[in-house]
Tab-separated table of C-alpha atoms and ligand atoms in Angstrom:
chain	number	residue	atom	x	y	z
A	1	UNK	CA	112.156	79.530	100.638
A	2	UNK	CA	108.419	78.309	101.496
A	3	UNK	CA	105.664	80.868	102.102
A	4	UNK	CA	105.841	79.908	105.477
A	5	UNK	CA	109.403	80.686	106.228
A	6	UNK	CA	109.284	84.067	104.406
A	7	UNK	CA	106.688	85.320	106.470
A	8	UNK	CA	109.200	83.884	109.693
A	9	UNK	CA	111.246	86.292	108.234
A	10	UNK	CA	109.420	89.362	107.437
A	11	UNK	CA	108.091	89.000	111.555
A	12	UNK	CA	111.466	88.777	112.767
A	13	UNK	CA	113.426	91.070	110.371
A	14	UNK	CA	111.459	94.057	108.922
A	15	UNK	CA	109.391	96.966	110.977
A	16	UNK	CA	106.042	96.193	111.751
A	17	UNK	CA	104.721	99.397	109.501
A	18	UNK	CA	102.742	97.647	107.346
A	19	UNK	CA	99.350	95.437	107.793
A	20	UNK	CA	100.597	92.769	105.218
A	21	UNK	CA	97.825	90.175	103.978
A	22	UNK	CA	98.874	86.753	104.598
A	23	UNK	CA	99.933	85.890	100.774
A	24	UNK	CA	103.554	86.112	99.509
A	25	UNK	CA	103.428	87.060	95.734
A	26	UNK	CA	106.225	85.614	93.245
A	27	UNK	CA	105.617	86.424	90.247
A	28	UNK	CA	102.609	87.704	87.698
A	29	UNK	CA	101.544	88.832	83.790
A	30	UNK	CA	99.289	91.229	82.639
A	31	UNK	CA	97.074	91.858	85.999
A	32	UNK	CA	97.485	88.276	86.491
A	33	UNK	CA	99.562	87.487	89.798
A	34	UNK	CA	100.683	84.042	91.325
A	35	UNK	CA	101.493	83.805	94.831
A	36	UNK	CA	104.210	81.197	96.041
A	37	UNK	CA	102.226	77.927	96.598
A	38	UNK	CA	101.017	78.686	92.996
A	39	UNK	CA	97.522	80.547	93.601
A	40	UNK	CA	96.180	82.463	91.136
A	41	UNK	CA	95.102	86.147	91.325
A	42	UNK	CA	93.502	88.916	89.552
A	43	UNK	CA	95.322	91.795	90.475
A	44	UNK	CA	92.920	94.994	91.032
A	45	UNK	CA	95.932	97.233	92.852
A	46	UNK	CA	98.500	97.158	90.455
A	47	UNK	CA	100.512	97.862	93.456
A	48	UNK	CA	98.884	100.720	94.059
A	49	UNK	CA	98.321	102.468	91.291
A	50	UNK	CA	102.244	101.774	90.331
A	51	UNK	CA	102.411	98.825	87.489
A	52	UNK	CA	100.273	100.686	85.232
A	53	UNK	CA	101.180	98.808	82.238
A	54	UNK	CA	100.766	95.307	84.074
A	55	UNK	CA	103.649	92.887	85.192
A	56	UNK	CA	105.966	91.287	83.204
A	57	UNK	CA	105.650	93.957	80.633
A	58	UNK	CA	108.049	92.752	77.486
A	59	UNK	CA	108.895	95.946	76.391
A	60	UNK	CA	109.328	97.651	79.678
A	61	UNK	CA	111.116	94.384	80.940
A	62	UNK	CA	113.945	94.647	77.841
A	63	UNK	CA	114.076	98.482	78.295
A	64	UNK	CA	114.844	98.414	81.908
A	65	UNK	CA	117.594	95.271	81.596
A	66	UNK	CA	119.207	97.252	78.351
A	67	UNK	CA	119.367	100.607	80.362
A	68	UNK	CA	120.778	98.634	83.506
A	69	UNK	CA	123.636	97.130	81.536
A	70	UNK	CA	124.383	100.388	79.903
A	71	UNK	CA	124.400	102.425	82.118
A	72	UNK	CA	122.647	102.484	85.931
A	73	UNK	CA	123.122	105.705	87.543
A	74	UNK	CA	125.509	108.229	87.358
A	75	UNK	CA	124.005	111.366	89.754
A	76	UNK	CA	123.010	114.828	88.498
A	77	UNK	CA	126.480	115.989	87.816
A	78	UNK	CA	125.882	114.804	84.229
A	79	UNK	CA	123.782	114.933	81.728
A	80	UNK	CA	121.873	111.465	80.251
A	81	UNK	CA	119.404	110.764	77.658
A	82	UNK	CA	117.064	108.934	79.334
A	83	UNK	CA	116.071	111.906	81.410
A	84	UNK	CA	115.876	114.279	78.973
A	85	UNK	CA	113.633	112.075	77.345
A	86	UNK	CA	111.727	111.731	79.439
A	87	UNK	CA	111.375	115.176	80.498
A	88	UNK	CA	110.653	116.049	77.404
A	89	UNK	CA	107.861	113.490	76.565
A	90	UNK	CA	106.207	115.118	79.995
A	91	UNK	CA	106.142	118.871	79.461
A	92	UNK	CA	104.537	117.349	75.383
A	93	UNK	CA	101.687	115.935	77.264
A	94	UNK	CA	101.076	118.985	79.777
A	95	UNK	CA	102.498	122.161	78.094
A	96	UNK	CA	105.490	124.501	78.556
A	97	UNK	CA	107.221	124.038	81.432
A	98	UNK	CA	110.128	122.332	83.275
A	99	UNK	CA	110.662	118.948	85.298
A	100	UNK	CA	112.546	118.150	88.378
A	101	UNK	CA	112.682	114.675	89.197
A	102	UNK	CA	112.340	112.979	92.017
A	103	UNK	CA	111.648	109.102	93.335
A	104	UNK	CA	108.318	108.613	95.204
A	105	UNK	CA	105.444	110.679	95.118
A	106	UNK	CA	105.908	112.540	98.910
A	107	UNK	CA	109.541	114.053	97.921
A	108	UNK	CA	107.624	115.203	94.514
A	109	UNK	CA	105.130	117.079	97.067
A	110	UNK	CA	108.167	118.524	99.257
A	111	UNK	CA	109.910	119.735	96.109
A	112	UNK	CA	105.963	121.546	95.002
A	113	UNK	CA	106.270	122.982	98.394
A	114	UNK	CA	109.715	124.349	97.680
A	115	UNK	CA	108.943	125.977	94.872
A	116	UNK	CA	105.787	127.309	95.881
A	117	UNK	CA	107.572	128.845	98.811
A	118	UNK	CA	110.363	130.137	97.137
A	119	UNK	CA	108.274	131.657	94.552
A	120	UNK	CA	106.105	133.582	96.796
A	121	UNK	CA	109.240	134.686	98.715
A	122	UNK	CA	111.344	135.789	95.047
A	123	UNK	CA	108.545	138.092	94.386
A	124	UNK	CA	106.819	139.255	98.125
A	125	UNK	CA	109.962	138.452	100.590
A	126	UNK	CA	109.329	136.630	103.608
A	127	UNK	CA	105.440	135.637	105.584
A	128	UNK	CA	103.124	134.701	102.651
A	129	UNK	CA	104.229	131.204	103.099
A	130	UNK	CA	101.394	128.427	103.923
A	131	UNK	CA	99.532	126.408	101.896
A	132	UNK	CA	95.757	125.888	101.745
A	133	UNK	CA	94.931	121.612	101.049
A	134	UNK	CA	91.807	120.080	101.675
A	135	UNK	CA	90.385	117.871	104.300
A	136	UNK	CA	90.658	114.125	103.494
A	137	UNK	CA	94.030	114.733	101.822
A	138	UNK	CA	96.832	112.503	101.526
A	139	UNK	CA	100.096	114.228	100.042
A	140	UNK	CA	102.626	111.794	101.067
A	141	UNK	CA	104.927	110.208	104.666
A	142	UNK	CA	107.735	112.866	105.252
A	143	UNK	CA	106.792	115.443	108.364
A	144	UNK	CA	106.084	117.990	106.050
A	145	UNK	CA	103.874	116.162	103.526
A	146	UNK	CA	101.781	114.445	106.389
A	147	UNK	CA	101.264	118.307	107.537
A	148	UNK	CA	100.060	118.751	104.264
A	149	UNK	CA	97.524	115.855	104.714
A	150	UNK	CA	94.235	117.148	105.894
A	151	UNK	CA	93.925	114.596	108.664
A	152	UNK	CA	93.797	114.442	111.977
A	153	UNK	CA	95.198	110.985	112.372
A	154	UNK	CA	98.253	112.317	110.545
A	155	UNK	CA	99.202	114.566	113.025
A	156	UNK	CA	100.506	112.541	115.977
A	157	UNK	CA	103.676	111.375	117.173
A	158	UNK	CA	106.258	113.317	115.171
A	159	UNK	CA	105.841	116.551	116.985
A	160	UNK	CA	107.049	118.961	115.454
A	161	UNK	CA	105.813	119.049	112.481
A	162	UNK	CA	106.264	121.397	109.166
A	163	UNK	CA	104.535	124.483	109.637
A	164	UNK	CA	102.552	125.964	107.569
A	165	UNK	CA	99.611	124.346	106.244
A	166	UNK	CA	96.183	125.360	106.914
A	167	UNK	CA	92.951	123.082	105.609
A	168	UNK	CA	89.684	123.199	104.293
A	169	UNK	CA	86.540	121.608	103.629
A	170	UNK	CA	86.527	119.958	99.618
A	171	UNK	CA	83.553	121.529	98.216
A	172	UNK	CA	84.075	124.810	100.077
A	173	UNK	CA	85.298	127.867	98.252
A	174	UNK	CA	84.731	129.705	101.258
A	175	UNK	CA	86.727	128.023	103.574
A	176	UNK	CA	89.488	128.297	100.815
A	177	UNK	CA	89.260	132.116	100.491
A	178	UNK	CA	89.205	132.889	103.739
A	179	UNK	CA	92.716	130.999	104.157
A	180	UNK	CA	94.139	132.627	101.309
A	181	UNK	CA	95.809	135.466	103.468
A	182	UNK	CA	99.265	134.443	104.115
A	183	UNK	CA	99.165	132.041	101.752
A	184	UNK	CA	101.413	131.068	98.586
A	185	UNK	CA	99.483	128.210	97.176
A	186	UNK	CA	96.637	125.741	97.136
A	187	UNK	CA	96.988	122.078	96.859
A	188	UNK	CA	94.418	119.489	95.742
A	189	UNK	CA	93.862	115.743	94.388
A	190	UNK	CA	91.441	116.223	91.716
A	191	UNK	CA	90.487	112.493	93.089
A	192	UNK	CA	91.220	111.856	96.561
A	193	UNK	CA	92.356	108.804	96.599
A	194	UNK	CA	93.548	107.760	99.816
A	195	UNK	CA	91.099	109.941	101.663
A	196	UNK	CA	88.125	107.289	99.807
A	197	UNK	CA	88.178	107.993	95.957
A	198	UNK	CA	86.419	111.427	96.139
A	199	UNK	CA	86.549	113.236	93.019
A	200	UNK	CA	86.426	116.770	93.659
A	201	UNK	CA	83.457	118.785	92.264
A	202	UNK	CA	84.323	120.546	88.669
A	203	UNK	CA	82.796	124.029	90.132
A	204	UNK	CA	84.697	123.937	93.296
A	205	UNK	CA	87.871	123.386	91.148
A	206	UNK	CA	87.913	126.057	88.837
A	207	UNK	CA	86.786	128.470	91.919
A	208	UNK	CA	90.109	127.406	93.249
A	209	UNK	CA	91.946	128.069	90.239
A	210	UNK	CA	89.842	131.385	89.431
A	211	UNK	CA	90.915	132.632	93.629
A	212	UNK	CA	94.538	131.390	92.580
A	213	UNK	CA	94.950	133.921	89.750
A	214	UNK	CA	93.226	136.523	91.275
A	215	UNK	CA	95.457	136.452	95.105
A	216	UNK	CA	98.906	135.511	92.946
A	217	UNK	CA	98.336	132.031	94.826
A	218	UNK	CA	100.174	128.764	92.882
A	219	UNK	CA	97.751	126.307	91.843
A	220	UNK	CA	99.620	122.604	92.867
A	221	UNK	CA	97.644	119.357	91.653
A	222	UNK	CA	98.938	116.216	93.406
A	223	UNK	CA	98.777	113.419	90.215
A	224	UNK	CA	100.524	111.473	92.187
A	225	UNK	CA	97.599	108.333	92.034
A	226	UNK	CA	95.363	110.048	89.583
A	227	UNK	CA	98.281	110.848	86.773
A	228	UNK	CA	99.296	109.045	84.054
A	229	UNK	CA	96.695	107.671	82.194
A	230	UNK	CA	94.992	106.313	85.669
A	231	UNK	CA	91.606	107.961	85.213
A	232	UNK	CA	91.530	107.774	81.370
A	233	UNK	CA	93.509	111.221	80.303
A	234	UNK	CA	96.876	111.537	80.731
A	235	UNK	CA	96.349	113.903	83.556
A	236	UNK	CA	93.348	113.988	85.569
A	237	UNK	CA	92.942	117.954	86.162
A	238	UNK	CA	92.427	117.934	82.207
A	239	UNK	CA	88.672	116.652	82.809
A	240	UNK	CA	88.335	119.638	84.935
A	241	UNK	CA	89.682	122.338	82.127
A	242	UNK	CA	92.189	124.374	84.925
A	243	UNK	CA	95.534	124.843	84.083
A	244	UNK	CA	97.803	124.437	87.186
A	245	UNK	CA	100.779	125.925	88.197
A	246	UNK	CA	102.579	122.800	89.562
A	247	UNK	CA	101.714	119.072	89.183
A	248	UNK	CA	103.310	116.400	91.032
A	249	UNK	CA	103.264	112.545	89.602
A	250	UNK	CA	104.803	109.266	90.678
A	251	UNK	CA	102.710	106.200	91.358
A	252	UNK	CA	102.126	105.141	87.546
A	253	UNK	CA	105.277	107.146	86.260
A	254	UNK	CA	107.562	104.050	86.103
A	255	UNK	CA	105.283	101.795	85.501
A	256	UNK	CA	106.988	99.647	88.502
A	257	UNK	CA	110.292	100.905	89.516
A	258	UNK	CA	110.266	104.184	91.959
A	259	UNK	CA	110.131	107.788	90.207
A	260	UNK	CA	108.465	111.055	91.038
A	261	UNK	CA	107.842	114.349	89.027
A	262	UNK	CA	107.216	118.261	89.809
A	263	UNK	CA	106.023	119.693	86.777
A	264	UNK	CA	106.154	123.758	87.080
A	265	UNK	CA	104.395	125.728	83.875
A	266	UNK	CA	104.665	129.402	82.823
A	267	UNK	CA	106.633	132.097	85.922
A	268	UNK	CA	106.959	128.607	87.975
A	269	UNK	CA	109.095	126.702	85.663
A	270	UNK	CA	112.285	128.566	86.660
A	271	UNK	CA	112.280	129.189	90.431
A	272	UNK	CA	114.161	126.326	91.434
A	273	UNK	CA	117.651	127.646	90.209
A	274	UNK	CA	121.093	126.166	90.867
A	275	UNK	CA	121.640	124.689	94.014
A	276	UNK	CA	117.714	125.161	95.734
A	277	UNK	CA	116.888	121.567	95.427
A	278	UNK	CA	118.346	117.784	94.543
A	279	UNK	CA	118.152	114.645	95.066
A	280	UNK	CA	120.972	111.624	94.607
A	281	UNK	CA	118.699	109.567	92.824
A	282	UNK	CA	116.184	111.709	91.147
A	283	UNK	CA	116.161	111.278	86.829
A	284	UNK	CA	118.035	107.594	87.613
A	285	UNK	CA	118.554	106.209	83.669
A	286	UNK	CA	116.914	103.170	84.675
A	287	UNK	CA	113.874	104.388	86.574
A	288	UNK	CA	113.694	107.150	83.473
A	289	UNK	CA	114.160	104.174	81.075
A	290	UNK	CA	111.096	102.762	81.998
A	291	UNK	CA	109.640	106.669	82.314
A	292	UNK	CA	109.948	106.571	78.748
A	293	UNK	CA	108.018	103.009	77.394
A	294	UNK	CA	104.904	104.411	79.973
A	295	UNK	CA	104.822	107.496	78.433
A	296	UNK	CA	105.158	106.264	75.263
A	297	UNK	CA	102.477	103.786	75.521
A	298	UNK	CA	99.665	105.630	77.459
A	299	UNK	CA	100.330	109.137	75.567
A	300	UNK	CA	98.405	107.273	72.759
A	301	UNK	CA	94.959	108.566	72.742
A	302	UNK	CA	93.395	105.078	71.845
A	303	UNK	CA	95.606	103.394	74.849
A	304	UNK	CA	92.921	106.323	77.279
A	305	UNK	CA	90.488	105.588	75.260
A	306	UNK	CA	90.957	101.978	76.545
A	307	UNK	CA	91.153	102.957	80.251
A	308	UNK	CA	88.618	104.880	79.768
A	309	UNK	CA	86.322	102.046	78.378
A	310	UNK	CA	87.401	99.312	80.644
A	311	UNK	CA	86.510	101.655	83.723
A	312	UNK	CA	83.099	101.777	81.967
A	313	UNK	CA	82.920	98.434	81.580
A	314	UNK	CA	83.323	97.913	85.775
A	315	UNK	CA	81.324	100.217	86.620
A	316	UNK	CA	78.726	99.099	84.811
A	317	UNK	CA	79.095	95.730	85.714
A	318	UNK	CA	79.587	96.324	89.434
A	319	UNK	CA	76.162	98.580	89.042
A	320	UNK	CA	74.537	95.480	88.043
A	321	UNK	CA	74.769	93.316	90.725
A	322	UNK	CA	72.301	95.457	92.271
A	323	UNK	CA	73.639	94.579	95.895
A	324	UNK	CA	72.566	95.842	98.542
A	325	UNK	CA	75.872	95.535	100.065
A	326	UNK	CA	77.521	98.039	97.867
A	327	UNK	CA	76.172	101.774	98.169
A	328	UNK	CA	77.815	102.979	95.817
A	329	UNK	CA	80.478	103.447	92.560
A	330	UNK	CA	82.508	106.277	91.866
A	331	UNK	CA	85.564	107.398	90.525
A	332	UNK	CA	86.939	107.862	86.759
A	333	UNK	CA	88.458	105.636	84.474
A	334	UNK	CA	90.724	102.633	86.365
A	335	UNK	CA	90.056	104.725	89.187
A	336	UNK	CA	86.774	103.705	91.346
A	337	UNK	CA	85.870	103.394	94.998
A	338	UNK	CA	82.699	101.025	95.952
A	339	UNK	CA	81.155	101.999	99.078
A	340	UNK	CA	80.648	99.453	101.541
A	341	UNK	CA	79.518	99.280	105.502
A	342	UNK	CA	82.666	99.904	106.905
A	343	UNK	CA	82.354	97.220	109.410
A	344	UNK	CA	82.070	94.626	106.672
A	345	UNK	CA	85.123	95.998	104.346
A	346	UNK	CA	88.037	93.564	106.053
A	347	UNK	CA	85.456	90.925	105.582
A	348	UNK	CA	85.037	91.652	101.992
A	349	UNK	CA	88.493	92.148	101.291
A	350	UNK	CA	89.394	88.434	102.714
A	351	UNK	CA	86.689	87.219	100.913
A	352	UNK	CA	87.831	88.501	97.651
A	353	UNK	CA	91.572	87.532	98.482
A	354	UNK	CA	90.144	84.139	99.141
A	355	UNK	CA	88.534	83.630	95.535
A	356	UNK	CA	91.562	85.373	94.022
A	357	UNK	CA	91.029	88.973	93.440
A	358	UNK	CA	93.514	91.640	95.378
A	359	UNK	CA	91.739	95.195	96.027
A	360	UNK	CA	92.858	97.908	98.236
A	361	UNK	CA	90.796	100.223	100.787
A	362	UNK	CA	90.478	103.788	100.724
A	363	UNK	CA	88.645	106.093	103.705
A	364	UNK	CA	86.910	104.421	106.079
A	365	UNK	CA	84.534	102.700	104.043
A	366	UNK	CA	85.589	102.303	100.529
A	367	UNK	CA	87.005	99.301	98.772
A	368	UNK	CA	89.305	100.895	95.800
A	369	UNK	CA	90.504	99.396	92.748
A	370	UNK	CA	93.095	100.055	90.655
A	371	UNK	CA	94.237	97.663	88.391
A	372	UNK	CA	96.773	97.942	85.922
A	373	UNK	CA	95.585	99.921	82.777
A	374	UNK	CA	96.131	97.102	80.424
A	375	UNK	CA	93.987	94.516	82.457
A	376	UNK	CA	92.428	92.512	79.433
A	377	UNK	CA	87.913	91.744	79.482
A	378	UNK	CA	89.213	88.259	80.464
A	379	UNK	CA	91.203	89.398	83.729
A	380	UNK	CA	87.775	92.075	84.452
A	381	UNK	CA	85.216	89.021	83.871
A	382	UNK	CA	87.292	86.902	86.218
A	383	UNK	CA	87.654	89.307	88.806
A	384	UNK	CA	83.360	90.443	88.286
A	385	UNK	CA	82.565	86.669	88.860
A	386	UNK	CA	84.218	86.660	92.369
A	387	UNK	CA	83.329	89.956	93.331
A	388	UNK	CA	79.426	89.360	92.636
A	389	UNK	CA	79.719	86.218	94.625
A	390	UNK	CA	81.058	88.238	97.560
A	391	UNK	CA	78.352	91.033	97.122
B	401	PLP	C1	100.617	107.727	97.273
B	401	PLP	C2	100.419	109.194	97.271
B	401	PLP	C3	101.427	110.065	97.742
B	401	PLP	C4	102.702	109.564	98.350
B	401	PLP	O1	103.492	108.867	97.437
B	401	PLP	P1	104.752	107.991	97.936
B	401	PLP	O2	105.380	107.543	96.652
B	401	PLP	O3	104.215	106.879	98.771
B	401	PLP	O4	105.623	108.895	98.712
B	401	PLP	C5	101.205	111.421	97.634
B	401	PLP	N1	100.065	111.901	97.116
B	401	PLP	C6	99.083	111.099	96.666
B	401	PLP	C7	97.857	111.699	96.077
B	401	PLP	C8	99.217	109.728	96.744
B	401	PLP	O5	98.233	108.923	96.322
């Protein structure tokens, strides 16, 4: 099929949800893409924040295709080895706990919810039930997880939604405090990353955690876009020294095919008992297959060290241009948001597209990248070169 006709297709076939840009991508290497009339790109989204370990992978490649013709799914009526693996590689990078495994990052947030719930009602009974998140939130697409977003534009059209959640301000320990009656648990992005790559403040953070023990409250860290390896530790709450009750992953987990995780540590690990939860797909060998060659790769501490270095490395770079255009760079490791005027971001973004570099947007006015963490100095120079001509 040419470009041309796939796009026919997509207009005619598929639900307008998505704002697609106008490229159709075939195939790529490393953070190297190639659309289908042969144009090269540097890919800064790694599909956001999924193909961590770049495409084309060899050894993820040859571990997904061995798995497949071995064995491709089989449900949660047996046992299989690729899940326990995995499971077990995930509770050595975060400490004691259990894993229930799910496939996309909102039904890791519903089953966090869950157990957060049905933890508060095991041991007070019924009414202490909501859940404190912030504003500028993103937890995830289901009507319960876009209640749990803090935003406004969330909140239409699927009336009615999940009760339950109340917000506050990031930053404000207040706000959180006051909304701790009634509640069971407080959720956070250390980094929100949809919201516009806002990294939450390390004080704030471990006043949440500090309220959390004191009011019984569970302490759930979304990881779904920061975790695994994505801002240069395995898990991004580490940089803040808490210790959460429940941490939800999926985005980098798979490295390119579709899993999510709810980690639960210490009292939460066994709340969800036989029966509370499931799901059809969740712990799939193949999806867990390729679990295992992330987590083996980026649990090495000089593979962070890496990510760590090459977000550096941006930054730095992107500091130097010195234009006036950008007003700023944050974020952590392979993680960063550049603020722009937010009625010149779709202009930037085509630009960029246009010289071959793919970036995403966060917010309202923040171009985000996230390339895959083993983008090489070559892919980074390429992709600097463009990007200072468009800045
Ligand atoms: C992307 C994202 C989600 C939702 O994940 P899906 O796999 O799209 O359901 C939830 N939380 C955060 C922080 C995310 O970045």
């Amino acid at each position: 099929m040419t470009a041309a006709e796939i796009k026919e297709l997509d207009g005619q076939y598929l639900m307008h949800t998505y704002g697609r840009f106008p490229v159709v991508i075939d195939h790529g290497k490393g953070a190297t893409l190639w659309d289908a009339e042969g144009k090269k790109y540097i890919d800064l989204t790694s599909g956001i924040g999924v193909c961590s370990l770049g495409h084309g992978n060899p050894a993820l490649t040859e571990a997904i295709a061995a798995q497949a013709g071995k064995l491709m799914h089989i449900s949660n009526l047996y046992y299989t080895e690729p899940m326990v693996q995995a499971a077990e590689m995930l509770i050595h990078a975060a400490g004691p706990g259990k894993v229930f495994f799910a496939n996309s990052g909102a039904e890791a947030n519903e089953g966090a919810i869950k157990l957060a719930r049905k933890y508060s009602y095991d041991k007070y009974g019924e009414g202490r039930n909501r859940i404190v998140t912030l504003r500028q939130s993103f937890h995830g697409r289901t009507v319960t997880t876009l209640k749990a977003t803090g935003q406004e534009k969330f909140h239409r059209y699927f009336f009615p939604f999940t009760e339950g959640f109340s917000y506050a301000e990031a930053g404000n320990l207040d706000e959180v405090r006051k909304q701790a009656d009634g509640a069971c648990a407080v959720m956070l992005e250390m980094i929100q990353g949809e919201g516009g790559v806002l990294p939450l403040a390390e004080e704030f953070v471990r006043g949440c955690e500090a309220l959390c023990r004191e009011r019984d409250l569970l302490l759930i860290v979304d990881e779904v876009q920061t975790g695994i390896g994505r801002t240069g530790t395995m898990f991004c709450y580490e940089q803040y020294g808490i210790h959460p009750d429940v941490v939800t992953l999926a985005k980098g987990l798979g490295g390119g095919l579709p899993i999510g995780a709810v980690l639960a540590f210490g009292a939460c690990a066994d709340v969800l008992g036989a029966g509370d939860h499931g799901s059809t797909f969740g712990g799939n060998p193949v999806c867990c297959a390729a679990a295992n060659v992330v987590l083996q790769t980026v649990g090495k501490e000089e593979f962070l060290s890496q990510v760590r270095e090459k977000g550096e490395y941006l930054r730095k770079k992107i500091e130097e241009f010195r234009s006036p255009e950008i007003k700023g760079v944050r974020g952590m490791g392979l993680m960063l948001g550049l603020e722009v005027e937010p009625e010149k971001r779709a202009g930037f973004v085509a630009d960029l597209l246009d010289k071959g570099v793919m970036v995403l947007t966060a917010g309202a006015d923040v171009i985000r990248l996230l390339p895959p963490l083993v983008i090489c100095y070559e892919e980074m120079d390429e992709a600097l070169a463009a990007m200072k001509e468009v800045f």
